[in-house]
Coordinates of C-alpha atoms in Angstrom, one line a residue:
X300 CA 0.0 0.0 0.0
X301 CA 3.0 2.4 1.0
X302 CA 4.4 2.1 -2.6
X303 CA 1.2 2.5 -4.3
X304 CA 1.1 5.6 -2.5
X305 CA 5.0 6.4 -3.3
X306 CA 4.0 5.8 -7.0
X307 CA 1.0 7.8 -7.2
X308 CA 3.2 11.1 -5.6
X309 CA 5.4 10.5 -8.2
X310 CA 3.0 10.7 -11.2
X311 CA 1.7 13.9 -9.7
X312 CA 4.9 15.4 -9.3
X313 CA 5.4 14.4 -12.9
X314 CA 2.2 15.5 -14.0
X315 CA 2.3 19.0 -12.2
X316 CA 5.9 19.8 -14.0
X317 CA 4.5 18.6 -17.3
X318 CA 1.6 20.8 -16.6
X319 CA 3.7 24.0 -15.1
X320 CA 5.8 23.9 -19.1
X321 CA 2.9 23.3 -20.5
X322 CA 0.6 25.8 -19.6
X323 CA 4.6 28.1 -19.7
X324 CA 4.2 27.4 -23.4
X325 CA 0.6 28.9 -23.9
X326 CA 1.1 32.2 -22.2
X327 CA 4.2 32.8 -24.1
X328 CA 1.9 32.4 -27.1
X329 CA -0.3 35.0 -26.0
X330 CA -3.1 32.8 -24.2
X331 CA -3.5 34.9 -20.8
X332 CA -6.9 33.3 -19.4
X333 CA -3.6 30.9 -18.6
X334 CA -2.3 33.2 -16.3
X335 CA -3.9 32.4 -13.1
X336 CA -3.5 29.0 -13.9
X337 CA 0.4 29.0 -14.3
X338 CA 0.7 30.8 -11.2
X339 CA -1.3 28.1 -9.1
X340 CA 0.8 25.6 -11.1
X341 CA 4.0 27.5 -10.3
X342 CA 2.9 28.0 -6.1
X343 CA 2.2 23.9 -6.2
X344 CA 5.8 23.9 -8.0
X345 CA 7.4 25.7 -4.9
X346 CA 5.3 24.3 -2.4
X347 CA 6.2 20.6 -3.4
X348 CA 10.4 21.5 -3.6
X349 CA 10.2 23.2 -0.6
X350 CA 8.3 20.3 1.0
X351 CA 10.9 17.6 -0.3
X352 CA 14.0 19.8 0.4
X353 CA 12.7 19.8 4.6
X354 CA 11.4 16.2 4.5
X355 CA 15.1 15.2 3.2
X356 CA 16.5 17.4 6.1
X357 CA 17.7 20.3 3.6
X358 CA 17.2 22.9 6.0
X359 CA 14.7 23.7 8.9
X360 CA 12.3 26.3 9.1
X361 CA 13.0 28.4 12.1
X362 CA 14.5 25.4 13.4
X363 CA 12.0 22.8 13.0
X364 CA 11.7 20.2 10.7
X365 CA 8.2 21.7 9.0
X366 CA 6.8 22.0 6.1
X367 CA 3.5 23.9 7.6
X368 CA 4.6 27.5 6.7
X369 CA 4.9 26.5 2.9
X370 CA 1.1 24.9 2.9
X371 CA -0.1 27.9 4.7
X372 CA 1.6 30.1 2.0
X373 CA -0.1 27.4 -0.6
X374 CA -3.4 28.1 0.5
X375 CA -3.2 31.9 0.4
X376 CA -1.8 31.9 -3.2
X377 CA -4.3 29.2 -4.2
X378 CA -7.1 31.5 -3.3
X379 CA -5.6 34.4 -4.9
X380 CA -4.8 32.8 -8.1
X381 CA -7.6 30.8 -8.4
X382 CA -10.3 33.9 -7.7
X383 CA -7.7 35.5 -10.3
X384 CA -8.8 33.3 -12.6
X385 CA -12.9 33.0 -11.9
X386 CA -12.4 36.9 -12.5
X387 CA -11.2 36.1 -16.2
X388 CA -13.8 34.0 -16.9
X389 CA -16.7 34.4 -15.3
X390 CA -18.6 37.4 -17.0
X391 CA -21.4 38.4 -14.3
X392 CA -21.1 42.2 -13.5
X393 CA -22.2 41.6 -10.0
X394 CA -19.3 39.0 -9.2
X395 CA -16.8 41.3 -11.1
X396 CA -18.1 44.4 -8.8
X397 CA -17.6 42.6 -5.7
X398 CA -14.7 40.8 -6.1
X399 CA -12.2 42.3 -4.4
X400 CA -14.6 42.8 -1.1
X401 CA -15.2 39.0 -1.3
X402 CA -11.3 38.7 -1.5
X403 CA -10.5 41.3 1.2
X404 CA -13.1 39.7 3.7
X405 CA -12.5 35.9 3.3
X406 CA -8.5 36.9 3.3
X407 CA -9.0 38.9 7.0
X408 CA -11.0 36.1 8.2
X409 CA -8.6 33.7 7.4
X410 CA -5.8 35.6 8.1
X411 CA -6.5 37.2 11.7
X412 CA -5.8 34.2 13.8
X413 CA -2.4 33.7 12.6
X414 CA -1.8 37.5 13.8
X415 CA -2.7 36.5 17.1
X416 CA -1.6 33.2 17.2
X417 CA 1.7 32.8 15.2
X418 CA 2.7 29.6 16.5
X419 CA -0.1 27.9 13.7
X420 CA 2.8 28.6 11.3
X421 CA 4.7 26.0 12.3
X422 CA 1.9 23.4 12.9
X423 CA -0.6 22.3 10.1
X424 CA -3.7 24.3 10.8
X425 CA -6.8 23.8 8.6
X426 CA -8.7 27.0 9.3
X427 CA -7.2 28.9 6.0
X428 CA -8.4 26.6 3.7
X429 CA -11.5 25.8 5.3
X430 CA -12.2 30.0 5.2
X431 CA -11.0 29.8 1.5
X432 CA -12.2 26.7 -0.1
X433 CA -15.4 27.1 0.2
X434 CA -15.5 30.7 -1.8
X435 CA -13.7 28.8 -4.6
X436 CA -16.0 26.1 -5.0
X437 CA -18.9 28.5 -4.9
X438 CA -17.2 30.0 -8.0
X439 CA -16.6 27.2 -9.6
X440 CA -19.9 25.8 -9.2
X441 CA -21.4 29.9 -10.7
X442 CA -19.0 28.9 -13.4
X443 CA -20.5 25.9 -13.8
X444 CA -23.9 27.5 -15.1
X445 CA -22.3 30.2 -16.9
X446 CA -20.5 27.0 -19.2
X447 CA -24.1 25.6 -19.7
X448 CA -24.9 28.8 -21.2
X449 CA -22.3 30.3 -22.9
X450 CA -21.2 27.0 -24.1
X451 CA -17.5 27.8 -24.5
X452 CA -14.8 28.3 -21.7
X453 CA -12.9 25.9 -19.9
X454 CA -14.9 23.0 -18.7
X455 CA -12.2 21.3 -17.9
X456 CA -10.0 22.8 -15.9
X457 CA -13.2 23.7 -14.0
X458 CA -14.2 20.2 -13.4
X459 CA -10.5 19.6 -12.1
X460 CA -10.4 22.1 -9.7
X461 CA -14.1 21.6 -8.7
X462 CA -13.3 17.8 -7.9
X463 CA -10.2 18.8 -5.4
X464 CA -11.6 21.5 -3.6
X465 CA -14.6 19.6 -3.0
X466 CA -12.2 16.6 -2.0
X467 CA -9.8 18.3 0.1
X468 CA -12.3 20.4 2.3
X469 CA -14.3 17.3 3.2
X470 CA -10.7 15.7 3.9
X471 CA -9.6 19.0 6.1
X472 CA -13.4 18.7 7.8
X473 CA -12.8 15.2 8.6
X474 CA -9.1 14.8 9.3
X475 CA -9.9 14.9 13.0
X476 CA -11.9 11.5 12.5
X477 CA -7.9 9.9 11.5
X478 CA -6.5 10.1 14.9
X479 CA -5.9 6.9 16.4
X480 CA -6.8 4.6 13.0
X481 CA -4.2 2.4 11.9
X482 CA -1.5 2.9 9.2
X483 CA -3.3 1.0 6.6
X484 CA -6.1 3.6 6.9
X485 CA -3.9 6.6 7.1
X486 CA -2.3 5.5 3.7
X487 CA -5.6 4.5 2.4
X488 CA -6.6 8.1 2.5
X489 CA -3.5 9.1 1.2
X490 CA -4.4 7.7 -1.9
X491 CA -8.0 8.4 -2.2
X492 CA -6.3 12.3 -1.7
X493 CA -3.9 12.2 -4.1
X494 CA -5.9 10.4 -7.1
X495 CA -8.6 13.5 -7.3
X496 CA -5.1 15.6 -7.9
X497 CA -3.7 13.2 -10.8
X498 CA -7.2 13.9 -12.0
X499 CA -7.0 17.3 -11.6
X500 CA -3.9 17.7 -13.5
X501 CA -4.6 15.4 -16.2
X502 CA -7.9 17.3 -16.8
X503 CA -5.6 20.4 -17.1
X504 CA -3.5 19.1 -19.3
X505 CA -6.5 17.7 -21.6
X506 CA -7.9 21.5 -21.6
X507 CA -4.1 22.8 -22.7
X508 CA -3.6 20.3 -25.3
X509 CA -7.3 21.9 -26.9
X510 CA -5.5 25.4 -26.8
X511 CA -2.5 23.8 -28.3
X512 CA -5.1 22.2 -31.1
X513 CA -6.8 25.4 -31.9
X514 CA -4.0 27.1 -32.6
X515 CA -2.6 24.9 -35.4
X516 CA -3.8 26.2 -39.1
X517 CA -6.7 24.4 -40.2
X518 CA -5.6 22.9 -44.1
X519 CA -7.5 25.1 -46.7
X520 CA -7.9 21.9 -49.5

């Protein structure tokens, strides 16, 4: 079970550099609804190095062997980049006026008890992305409606990022459940983690590879 687990964090790893080139290679061609997307690939980029390099004993983080500071600073871009990009694609003038007091609030919310309590830093905390998620999937669920609609957009990369916030808040909201189960289980949910993320990312490659498609010159015979 361990090394199914092993092998699964290796395809994603895999999967999320292939993806950070990838969707490098389309904003250098001009596509910027990409934007948001390369910079949540790029944060997930840094966040997993970061993560390996203190696992492997690299360094410490204010002298303790953590990798909690880099998943709270995940979460924070995550919800920036990812509101980024509902911004870019979701057309409703109500959502667009209001945007930045929907980011200001949820941001104070989740950010205030770190001020008073910086000690969370170092320790995994999940009351960031509980405040955050749920904002996200509220957006991706509008965007779900506008797609129905409009009939263009980016389905999939919507359907990707729906299916892992939806997984990982009910895994933050239930993660209390885990303590005393035995190792089998703990990996067990490892895994059942992880494969909504290889999903994820091959979703976000499938939605590249149809920018890559639409940009080569259609034969005129």
């Amino acid at each position: 079970m361990e090394t199914i687990f092993d092998n699964l964090t290796v395809v994603y790893f895999s999967l999320l550099i292939f993806n950070f080139v990838c969707y490098s290679i389309a904003v250098i061609l001009g596509k910027n609804d990409f934007k948001p997307i390369l910079l949540y690939l790029m944060s997930g980029v840094f966040t997993e190095v970061m993560s390996k390099l203190v696992i492997r004993d690299y360094f410490l983080v204010l002298g303790e062997k953590t990798n909690a500071p880099f998943y709270f600073l995940f979460s924070i871009l995550q919800f920036l980049f990812l509101s980024y990009f509902y911004k870019k694609v979701i057309t409703c003038p109500v959502f667009k006026r209001y945007f930045k007091y929907l980011i200001m609030v949820v941001l104070i919310i989740g950010l205030v008890p770190y001020v008073f309590n910086p000690s969370w830093l170092l320790h995994f905390s999940v009351w960031l992305p509980l405040i955050t998620m749920p904002l996200l999937l509220f957006y991706s669920a509008y965007y779900f409606i506008e797609l129905l609609k409009n009939k263009n957009g980016y389905p999939f990369i919507n359907i990707g990022l729906f299916l892992i916030l939806g997984n990982t808040l009910i895994f933050l909201m239930t993660i209390q459940f885990y303590e005393g189960v035995s190792s089998y289980v703990r990996i067990l949910l490892r895994i059942l983690h992880i494969f909504p993320l290889i999903v994820l990312h091959l979703l976000f490659i499938y939605e590249c590879l149809l920018y890559f498609k639409s940009q080569i010159p259609r034969s005129t015979i």
